[in-house]
CSV table of C-alpha atoms in Angstrom, one decimal:
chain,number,residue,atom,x,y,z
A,1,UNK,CA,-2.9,139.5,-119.2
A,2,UNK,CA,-3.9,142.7,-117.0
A,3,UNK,CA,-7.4,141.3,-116.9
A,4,UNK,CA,-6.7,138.1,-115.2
A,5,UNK,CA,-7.7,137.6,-111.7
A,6,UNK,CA,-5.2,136.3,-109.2
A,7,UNK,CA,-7.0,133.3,-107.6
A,8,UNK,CA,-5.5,133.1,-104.2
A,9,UNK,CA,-6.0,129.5,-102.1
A,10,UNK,CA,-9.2,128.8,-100.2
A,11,UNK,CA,-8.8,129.7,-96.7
A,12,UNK,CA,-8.1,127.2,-94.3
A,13,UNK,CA,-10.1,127.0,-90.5
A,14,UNK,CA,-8.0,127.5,-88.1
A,15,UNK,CA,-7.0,124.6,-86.2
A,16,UNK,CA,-9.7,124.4,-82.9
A,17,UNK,CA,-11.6,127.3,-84.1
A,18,UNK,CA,-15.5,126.5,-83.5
A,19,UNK,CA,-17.5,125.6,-86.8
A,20,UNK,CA,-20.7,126.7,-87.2
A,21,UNK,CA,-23.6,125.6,-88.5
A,22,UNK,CA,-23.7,128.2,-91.1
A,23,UNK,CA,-20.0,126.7,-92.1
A,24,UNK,CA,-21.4,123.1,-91.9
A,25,UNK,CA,-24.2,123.9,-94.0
A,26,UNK,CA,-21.7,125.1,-96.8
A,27,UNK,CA,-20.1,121.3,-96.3
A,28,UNK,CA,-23.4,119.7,-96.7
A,29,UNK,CA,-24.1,121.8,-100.0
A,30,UNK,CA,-20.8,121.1,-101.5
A,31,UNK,CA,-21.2,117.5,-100.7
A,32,UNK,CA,-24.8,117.5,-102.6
A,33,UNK,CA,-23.1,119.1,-105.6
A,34,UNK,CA,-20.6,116.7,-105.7
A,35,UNK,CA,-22.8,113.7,-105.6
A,36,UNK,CA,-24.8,114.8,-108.5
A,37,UNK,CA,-21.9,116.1,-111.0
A,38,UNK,CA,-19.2,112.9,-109.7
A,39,UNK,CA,-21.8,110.0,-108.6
A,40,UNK,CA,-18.7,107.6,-108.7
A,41,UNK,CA,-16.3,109.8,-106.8
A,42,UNK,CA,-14.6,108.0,-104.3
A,43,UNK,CA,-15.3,108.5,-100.3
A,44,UNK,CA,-11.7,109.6,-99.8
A,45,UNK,CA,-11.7,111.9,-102.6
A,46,UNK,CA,-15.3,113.3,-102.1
A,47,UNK,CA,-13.7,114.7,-98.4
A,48,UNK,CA,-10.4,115.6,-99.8
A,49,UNK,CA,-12.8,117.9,-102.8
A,50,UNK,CA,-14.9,119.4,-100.0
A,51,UNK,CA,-12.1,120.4,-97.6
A,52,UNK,CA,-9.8,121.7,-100.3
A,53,UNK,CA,-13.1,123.7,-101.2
A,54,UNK,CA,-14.1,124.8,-97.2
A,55,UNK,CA,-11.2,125.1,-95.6
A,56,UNK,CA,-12.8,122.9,-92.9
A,57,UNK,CA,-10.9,120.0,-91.9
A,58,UNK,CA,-11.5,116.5,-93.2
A,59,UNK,CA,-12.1,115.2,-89.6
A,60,UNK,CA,-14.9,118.2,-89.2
A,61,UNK,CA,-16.1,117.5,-92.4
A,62,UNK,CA,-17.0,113.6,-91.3
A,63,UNK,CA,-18.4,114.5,-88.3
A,64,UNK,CA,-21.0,117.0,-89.9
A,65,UNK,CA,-21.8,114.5,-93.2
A,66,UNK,CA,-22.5,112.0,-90.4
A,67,UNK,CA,-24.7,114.2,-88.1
A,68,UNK,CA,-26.6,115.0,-91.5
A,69,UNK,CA,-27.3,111.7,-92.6
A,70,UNK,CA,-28.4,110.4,-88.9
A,71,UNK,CA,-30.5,113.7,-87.7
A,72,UNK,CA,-31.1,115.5,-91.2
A,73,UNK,CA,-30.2,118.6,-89.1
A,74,UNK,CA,-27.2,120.8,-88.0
A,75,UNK,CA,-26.4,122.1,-84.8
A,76,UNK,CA,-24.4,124.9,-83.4
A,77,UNK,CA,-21.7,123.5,-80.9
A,78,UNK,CA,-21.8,125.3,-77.5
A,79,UNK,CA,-19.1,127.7,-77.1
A,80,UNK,CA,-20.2,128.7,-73.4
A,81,UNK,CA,-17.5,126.8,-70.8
A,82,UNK,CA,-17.4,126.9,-66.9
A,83,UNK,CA,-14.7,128.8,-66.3
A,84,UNK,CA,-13.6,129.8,-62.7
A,85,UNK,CA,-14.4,133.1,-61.5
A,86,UNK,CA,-11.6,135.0,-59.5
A,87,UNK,CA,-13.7,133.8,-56.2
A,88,UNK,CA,-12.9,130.2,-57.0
A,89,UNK,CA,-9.2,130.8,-58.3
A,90,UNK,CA,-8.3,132.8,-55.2
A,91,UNK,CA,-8.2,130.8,-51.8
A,92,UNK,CA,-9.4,131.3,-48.2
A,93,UNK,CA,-5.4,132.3,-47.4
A,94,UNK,CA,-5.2,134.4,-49.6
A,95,UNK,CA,-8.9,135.9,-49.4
A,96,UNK,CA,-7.9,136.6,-46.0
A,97,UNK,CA,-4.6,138.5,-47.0
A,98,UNK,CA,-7.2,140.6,-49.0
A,99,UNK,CA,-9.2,141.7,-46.5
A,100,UNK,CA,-6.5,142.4,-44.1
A,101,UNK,CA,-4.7,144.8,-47.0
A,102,UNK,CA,-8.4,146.3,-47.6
A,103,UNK,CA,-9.0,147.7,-44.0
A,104,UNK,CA,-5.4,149.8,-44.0
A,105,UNK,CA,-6.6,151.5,-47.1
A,106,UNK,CA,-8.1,154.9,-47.2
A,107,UNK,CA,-11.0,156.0,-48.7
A,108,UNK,CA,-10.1,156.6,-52.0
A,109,UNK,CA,-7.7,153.8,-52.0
A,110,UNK,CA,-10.8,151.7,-50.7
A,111,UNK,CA,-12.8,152.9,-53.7
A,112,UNK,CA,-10.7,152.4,-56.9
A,113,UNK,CA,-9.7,148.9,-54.8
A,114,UNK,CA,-13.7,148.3,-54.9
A,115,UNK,CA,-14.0,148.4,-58.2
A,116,UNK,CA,-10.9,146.6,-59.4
A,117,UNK,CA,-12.0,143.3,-56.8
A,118,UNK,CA,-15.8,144.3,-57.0
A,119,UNK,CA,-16.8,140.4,-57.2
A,120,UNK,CA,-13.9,139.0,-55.0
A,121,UNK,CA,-15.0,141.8,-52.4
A,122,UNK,CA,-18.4,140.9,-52.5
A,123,UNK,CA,-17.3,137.6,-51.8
A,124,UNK,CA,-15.9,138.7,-48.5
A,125,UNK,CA,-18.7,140.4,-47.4
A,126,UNK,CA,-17.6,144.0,-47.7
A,127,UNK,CA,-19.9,146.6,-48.9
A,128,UNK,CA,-19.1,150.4,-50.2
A,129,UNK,CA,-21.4,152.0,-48.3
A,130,UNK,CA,-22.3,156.3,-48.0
A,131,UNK,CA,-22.7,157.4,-44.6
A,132,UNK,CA,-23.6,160.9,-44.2
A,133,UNK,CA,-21.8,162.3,-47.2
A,134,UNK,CA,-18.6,159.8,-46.4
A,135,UNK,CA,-18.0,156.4,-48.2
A,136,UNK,CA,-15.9,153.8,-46.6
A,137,UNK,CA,-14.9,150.2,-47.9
A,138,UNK,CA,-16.4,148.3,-44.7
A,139,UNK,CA,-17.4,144.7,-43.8
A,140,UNK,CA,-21.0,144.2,-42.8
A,141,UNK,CA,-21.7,144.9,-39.5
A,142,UNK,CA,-22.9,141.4,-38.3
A,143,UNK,CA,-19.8,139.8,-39.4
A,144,UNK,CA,-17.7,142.6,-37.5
A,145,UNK,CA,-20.0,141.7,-34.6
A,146,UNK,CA,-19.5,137.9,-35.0
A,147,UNK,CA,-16.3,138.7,-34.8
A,148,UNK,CA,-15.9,140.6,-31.7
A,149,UNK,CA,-18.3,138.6,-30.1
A,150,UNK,CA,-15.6,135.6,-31.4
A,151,UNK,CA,-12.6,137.1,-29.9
A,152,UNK,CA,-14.4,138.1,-26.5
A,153,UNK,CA,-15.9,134.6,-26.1
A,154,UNK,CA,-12.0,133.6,-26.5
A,155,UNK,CA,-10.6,135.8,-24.7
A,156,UNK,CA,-13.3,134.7,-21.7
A,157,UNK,CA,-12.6,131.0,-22.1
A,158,UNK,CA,-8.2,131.5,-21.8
A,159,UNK,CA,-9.1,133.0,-18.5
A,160,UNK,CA,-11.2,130.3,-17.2
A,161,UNK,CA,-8.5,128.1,-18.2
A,162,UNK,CA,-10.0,126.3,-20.3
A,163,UNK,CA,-8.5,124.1,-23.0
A,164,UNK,CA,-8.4,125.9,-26.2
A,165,UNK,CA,-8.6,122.8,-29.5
A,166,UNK,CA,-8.2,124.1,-33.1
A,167,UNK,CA,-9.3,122.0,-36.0
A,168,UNK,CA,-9.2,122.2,-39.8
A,169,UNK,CA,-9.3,120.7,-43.2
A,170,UNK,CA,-6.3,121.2,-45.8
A,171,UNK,CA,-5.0,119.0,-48.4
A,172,UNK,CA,-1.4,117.9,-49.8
A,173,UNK,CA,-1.7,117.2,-54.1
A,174,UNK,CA,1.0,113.8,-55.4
A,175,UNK,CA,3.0,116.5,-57.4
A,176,UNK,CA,3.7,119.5,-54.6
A,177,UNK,CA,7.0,119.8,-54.2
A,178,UNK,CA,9.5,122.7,-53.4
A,179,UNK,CA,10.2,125.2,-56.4
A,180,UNK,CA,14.0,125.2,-56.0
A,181,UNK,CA,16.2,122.9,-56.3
A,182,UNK,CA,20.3,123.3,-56.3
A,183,UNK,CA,21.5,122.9,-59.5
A,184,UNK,CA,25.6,122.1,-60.6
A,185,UNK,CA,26.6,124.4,-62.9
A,186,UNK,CA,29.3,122.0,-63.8
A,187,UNK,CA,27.2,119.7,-65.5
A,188,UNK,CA,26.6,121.1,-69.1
A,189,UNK,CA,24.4,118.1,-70.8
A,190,UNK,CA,22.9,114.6,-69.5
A,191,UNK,CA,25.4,113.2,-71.4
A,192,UNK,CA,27.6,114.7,-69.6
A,193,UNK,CA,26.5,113.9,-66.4
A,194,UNK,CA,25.9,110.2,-67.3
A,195,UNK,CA,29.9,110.4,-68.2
A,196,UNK,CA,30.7,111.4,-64.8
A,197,UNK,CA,28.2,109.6,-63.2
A,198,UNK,CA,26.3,112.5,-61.9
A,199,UNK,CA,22.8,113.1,-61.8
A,200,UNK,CA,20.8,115.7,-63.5
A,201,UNK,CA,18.2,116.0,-60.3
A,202,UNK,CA,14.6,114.3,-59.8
A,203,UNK,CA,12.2,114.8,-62.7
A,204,UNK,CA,9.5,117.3,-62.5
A,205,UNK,CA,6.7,116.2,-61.2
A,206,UNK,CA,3.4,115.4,-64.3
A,207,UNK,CA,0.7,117.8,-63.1
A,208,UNK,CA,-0.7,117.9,-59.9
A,209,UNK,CA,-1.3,114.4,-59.5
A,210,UNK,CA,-3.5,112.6,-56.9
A,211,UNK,CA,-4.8,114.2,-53.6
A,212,UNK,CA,-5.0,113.3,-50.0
A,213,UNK,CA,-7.5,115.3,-47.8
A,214,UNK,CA,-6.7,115.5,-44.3
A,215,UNK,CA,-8.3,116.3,-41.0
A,216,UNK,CA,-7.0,117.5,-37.8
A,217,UNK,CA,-7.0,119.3,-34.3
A,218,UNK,CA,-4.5,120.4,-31.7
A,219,UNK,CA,-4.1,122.7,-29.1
A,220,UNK,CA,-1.3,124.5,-27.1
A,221,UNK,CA,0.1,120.9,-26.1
A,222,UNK,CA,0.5,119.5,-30.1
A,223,UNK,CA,-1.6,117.6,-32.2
A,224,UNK,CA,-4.0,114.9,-30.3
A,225,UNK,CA,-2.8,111.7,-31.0
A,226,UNK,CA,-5.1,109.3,-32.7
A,227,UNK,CA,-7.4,112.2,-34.7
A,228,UNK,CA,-5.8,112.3,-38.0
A,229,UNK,CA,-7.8,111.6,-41.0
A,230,UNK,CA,-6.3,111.2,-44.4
A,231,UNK,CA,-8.3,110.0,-47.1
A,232,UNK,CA,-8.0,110.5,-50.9
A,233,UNK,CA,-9.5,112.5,-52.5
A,234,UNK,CA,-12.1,111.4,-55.4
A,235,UNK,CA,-13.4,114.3,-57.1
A,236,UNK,CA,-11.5,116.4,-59.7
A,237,UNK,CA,-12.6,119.5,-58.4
A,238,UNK,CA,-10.6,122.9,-57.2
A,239,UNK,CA,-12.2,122.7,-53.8
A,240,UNK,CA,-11.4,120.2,-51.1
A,241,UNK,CA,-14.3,121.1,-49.1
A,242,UNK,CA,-16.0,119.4,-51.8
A,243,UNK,CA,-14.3,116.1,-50.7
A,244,UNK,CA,-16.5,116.0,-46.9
A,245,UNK,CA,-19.7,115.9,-46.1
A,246,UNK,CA,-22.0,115.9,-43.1
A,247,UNK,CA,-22.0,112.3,-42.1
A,248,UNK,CA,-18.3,111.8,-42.9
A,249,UNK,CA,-17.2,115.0,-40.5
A,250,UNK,CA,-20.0,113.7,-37.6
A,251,UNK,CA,-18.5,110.3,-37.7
A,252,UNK,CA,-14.5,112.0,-37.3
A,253,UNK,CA,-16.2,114.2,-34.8
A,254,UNK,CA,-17.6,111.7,-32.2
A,255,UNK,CA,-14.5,109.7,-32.3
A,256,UNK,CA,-12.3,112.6,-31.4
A,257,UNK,CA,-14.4,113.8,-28.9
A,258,UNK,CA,-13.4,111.0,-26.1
A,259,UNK,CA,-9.6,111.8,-26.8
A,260,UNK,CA,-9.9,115.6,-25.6
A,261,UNK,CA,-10.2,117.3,-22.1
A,262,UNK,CA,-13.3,117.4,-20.5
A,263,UNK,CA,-14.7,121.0,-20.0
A,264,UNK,CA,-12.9,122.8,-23.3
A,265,UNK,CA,-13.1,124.4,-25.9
A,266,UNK,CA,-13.3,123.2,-29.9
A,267,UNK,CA,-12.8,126.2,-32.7
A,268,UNK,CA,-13.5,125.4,-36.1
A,269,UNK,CA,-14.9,127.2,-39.3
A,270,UNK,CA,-18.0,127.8,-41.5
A,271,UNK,CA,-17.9,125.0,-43.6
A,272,UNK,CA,-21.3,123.5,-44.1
A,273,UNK,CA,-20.2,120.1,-43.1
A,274,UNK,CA,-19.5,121.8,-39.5
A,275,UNK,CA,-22.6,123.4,-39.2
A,276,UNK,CA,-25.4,120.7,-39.9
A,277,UNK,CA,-28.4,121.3,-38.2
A,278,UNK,CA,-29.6,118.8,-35.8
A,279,UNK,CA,-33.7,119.0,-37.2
A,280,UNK,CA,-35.3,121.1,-40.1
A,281,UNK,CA,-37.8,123.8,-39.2
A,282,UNK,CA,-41.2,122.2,-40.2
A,283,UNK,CA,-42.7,125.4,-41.6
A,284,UNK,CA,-41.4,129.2,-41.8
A,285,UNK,CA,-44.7,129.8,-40.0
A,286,UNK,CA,-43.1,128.1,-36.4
A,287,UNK,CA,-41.3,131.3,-35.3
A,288,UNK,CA,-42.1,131.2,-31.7
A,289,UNK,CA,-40.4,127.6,-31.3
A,290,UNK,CA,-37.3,128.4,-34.0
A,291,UNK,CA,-34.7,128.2,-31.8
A,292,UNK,CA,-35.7,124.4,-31.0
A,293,UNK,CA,-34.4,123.9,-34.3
A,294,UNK,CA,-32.0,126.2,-34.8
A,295,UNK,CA,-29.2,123.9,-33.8
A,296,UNK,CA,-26.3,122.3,-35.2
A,297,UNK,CA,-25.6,118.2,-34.7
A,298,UNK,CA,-22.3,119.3,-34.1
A,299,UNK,CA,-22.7,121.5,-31.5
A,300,UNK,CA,-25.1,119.1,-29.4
A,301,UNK,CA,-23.0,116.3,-29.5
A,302,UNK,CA,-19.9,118.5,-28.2
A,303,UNK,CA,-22.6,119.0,-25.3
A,304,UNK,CA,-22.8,115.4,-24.1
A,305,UNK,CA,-19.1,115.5,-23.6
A,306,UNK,CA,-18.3,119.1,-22.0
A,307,UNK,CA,-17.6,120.5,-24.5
A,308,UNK,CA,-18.2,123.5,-26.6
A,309,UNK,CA,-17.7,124.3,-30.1
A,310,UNK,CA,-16.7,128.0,-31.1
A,311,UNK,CA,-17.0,128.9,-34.7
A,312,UNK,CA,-14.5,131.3,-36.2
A,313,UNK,CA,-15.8,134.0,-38.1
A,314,UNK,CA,-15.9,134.1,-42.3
A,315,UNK,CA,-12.1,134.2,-44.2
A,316,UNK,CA,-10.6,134.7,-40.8
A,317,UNK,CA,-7.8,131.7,-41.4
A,318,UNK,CA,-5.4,134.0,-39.0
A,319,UNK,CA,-7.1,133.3,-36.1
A,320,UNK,CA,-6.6,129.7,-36.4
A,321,UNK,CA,-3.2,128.5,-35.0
A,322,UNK,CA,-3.9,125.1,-37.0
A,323,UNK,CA,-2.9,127.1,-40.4
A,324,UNK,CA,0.6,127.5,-39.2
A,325,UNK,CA,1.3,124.1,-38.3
A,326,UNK,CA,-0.1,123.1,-41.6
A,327,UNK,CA,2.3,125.5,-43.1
A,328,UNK,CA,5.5,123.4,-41.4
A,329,UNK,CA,3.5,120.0,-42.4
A,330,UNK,CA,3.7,121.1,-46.0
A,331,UNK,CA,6.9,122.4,-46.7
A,332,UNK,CA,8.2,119.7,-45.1
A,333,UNK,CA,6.5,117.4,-47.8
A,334,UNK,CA,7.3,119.5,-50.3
A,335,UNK,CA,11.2,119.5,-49.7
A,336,UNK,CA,11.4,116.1,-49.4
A,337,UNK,CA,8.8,114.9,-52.0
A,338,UNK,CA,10.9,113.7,-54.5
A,339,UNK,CA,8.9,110.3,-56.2
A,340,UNK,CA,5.3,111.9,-56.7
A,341,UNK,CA,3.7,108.9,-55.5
A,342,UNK,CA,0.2,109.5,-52.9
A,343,UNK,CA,1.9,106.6,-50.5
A,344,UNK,CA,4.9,108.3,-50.1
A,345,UNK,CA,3.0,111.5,-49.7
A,346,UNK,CA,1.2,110.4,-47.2
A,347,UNK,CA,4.0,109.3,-45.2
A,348,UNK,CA,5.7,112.3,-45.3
A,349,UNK,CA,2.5,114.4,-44.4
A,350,UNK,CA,2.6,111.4,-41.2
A,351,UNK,CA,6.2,112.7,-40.7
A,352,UNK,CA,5.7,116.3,-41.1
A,353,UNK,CA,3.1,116.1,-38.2
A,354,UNK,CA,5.7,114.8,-35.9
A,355,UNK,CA,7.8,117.8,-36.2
A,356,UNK,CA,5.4,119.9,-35.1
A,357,UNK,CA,6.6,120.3,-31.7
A,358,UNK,CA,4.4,121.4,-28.8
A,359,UNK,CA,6.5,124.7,-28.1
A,360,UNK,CA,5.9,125.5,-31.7
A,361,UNK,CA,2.1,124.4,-31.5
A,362,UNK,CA,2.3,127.4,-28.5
A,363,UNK,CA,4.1,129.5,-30.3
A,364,UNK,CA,2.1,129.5,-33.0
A,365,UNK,CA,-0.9,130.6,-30.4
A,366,UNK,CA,1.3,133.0,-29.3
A,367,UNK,CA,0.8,135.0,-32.6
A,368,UNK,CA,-2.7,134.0,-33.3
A,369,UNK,CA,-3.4,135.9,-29.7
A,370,UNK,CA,-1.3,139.0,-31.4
A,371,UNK,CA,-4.0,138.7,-34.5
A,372,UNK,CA,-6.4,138.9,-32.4
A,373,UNK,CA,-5.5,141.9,-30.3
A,374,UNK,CA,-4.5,144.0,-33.7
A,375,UNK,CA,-8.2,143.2,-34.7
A,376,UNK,CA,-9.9,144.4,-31.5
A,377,UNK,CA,-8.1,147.3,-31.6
A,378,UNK,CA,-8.7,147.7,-35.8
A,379,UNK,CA,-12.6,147.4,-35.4
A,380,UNK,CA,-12.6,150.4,-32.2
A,381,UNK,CA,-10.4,152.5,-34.2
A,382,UNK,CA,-12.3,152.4,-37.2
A,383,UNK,CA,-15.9,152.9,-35.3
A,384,UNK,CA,-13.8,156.3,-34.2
A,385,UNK,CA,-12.3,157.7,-37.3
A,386,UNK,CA,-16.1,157.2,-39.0
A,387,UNK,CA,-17.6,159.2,-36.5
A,388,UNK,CA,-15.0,161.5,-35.9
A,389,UNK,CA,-15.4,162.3,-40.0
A,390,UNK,CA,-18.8,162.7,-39.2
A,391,UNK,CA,-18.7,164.8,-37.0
A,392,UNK,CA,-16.2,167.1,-38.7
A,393,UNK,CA,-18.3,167.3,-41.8
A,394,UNK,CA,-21.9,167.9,-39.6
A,395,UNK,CA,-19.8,170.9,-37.8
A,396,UNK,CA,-18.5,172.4,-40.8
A,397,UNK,CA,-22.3,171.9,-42.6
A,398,UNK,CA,-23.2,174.4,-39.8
A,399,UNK,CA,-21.0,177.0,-40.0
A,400,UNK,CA,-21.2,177.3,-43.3
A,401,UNK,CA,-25.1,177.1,-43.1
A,402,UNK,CA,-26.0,174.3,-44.9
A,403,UNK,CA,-27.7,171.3,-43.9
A,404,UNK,CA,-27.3,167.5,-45.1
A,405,UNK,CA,-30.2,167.1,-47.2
A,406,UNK,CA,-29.9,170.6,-49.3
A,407,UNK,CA,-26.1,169.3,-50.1
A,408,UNK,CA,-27.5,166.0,-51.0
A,409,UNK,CA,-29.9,167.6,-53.2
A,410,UNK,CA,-27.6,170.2,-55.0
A,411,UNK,CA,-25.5,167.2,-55.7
């Protein structure tokens, strides 16, 4: 009795786990043997045999017999998926609430920051960069200088009094609705309610649901009649950018132009729907007559009409007043969404832009102004603390005698 061997039961595949074709080789061999010692086993019984002997599932175990027979071969499935990074998950909004954190940091903060968010940082175009025996988190100079070049250019066209449009993209999903909801604590069950002839509160909404991308501009005086678009959207994808193209922005573009004020201003982002360019360079080798070419369609036709276009620079969403009103657009769909259907969506997106009042459309200018004064003053202030750490490390390099490149080297 002591020599027996327990025989435990075969061990079954876990349900969704990958099989291999190491495992489906095993099925085909077991299915061979079967053949020859039971040629008159039944179908149902032959797969019933060979599962209780794999552990693969019956289902599995067709699929393989059948890609056997037709083939006479067995492949591996492919276990690599196209999962976002943490670029795609996160935003522009929130990309932009990233970089503003990351310039308050210190050094060492900026570093152990870096590495966490290396990829997302990258993204944003900062770089960790060693500058004379000091490392700083910074953004790359050209974008610091598109950006000050941005807010002067701004600054200059407010005092010619010039009118200032802002224009954007966003979207508004079937299923967005507001978080919270108030809830009677009196009501213990549906059946309950249903006796007093209560309600238990709107259903949760099934996913996401249908889109509806939307395009608009507006200045200090409200949203300009007549230049909404609202389409819906087509493509299952996590970025509504994907939604526009060239020709579908151009032909928005030249029928908004008409409606705005001659001699004024148009700000909009770097999508790459904004910045088409009018021809393409023949070959690298035409330096000398690049900038013939080097211009966007966008940008030309604003000429014919007075106008001039003024890009925003990268993940800098504060600066455009536009994302505020969107803000007040949304929540107000959002509190009073309540059916999940894209028609009724898009009617309360239609009435959520008609509470967006001029005062607020100036208000929200108001602080965009602020945000652009705190980053003025960030980028000087920065420029000085760098050199001023220079400056204090070269001076106390030469009192103590050494030089930068013997440190360096007995590092």
């Amino acid at each position: 009795m002591d020599n027996l061997i327990q025989v435990t039961p075969t061990k079954r595949n876990r349900r969704g786990k990958v099989v291999h074709s190491g495992q489906k080789q095993i099925v085909i061999n077991i299915y061979k043997d079967l053949l020859k010692t039971e040629p008159d086993i039944k179908y149902d019984n032959l797969l019933n045999k060979i599962s209780t002997k794999s552990g693969i599932g019956i289902g599995t175990i067709k699929r393989t017999i059948r890609e056997y027979k037709s083939t006479g071969t067995l492949s591996s499935p492919v276990n690599k998926k196209n999962r976002p990074t943490v670029v795609d998950k996160v935003d522009d909004f929130d990309k932009n609430a990233i970089r503003q954190k990351s310039t308050h940091f210190g050094s060492d903060e900026k570093f152990r920051l870096y590495r966490k968010c290396y990829k997302l940082l990258k993204d944003l175009q900062f770089e960790y960069t060693k500058r004379n025996r000091n490392s700083a988190l910074t953004e790359r100079e050209d974008l610091i200088l598109w950006r000050r070049k941005y807010i002067a250019d701004i600054r200059r066209y407010r005092k010619e009094g010039k009118t200032i449009y802002f224009l954007d993209e966003t979207w508004i999903n079937a299923g967005d609705c507001s978080s919270r909801v108030w809830f009677d604590k009196t009501v213990k069950s549906h059946r309950d309610a249903f006796n007093r002839g209560l309600t238990t509160g709107s259903k949760n909404p099934i996913g996401r649901g249908k889109r509806l991308i939307v395009v608009h501009i507006g200045s200090t005086e409200g949203f300009v009649a007549g230049c909404l678009l609202c389409f819906e959207s087509k493509k299952n994808t996590s970025d509504y950018h994907d939604e526009i193209n060239g020709d579908t922005f151009f032909e928005w573009f030249c029928s908004v132009l008409p409606l705005l004020k001659d001699d004024s201003v148009i700000v909009m982002d770097n999508a790459p729907y904004h910045s088409v360019k009018k021809d393409h360079l023949p070959t690298p080798s035409w330096t000398k007559i690049k900038h013939q070419y080097d211009l966007f369609i966008i940008d030309e036709e604003a000429k014919k009409h007075n106008q001039i276009v003024l890009r925003l620079p990268p993940y800098h969403c504060e600066l455009n007043p536009i994302e505020l009103a969107w803000s007040v657009v949304k929540g107000h769909v959002k509190k009073n969404n309540t059916t999940y259907k894209l028609n009724d969506v898009r009617q309360l997106f239609n009435d959520g832009i008609k509470k967006v009042t001029p005062e607020m459309w100036s208000n929200f200018v108001s602080h965009t102004i602020k945000e652009e004064d705190k980053f003025w003053q960030l980028d000087f202030i920065s420029d000085e603390m760098l050199e001023e750490t220079q400056a204090s490390t070269s001076h106390v390099l030469t009192i103590t005698g050494e030089t930068t490149s013997d440190s360096e080297n007995s590092d």
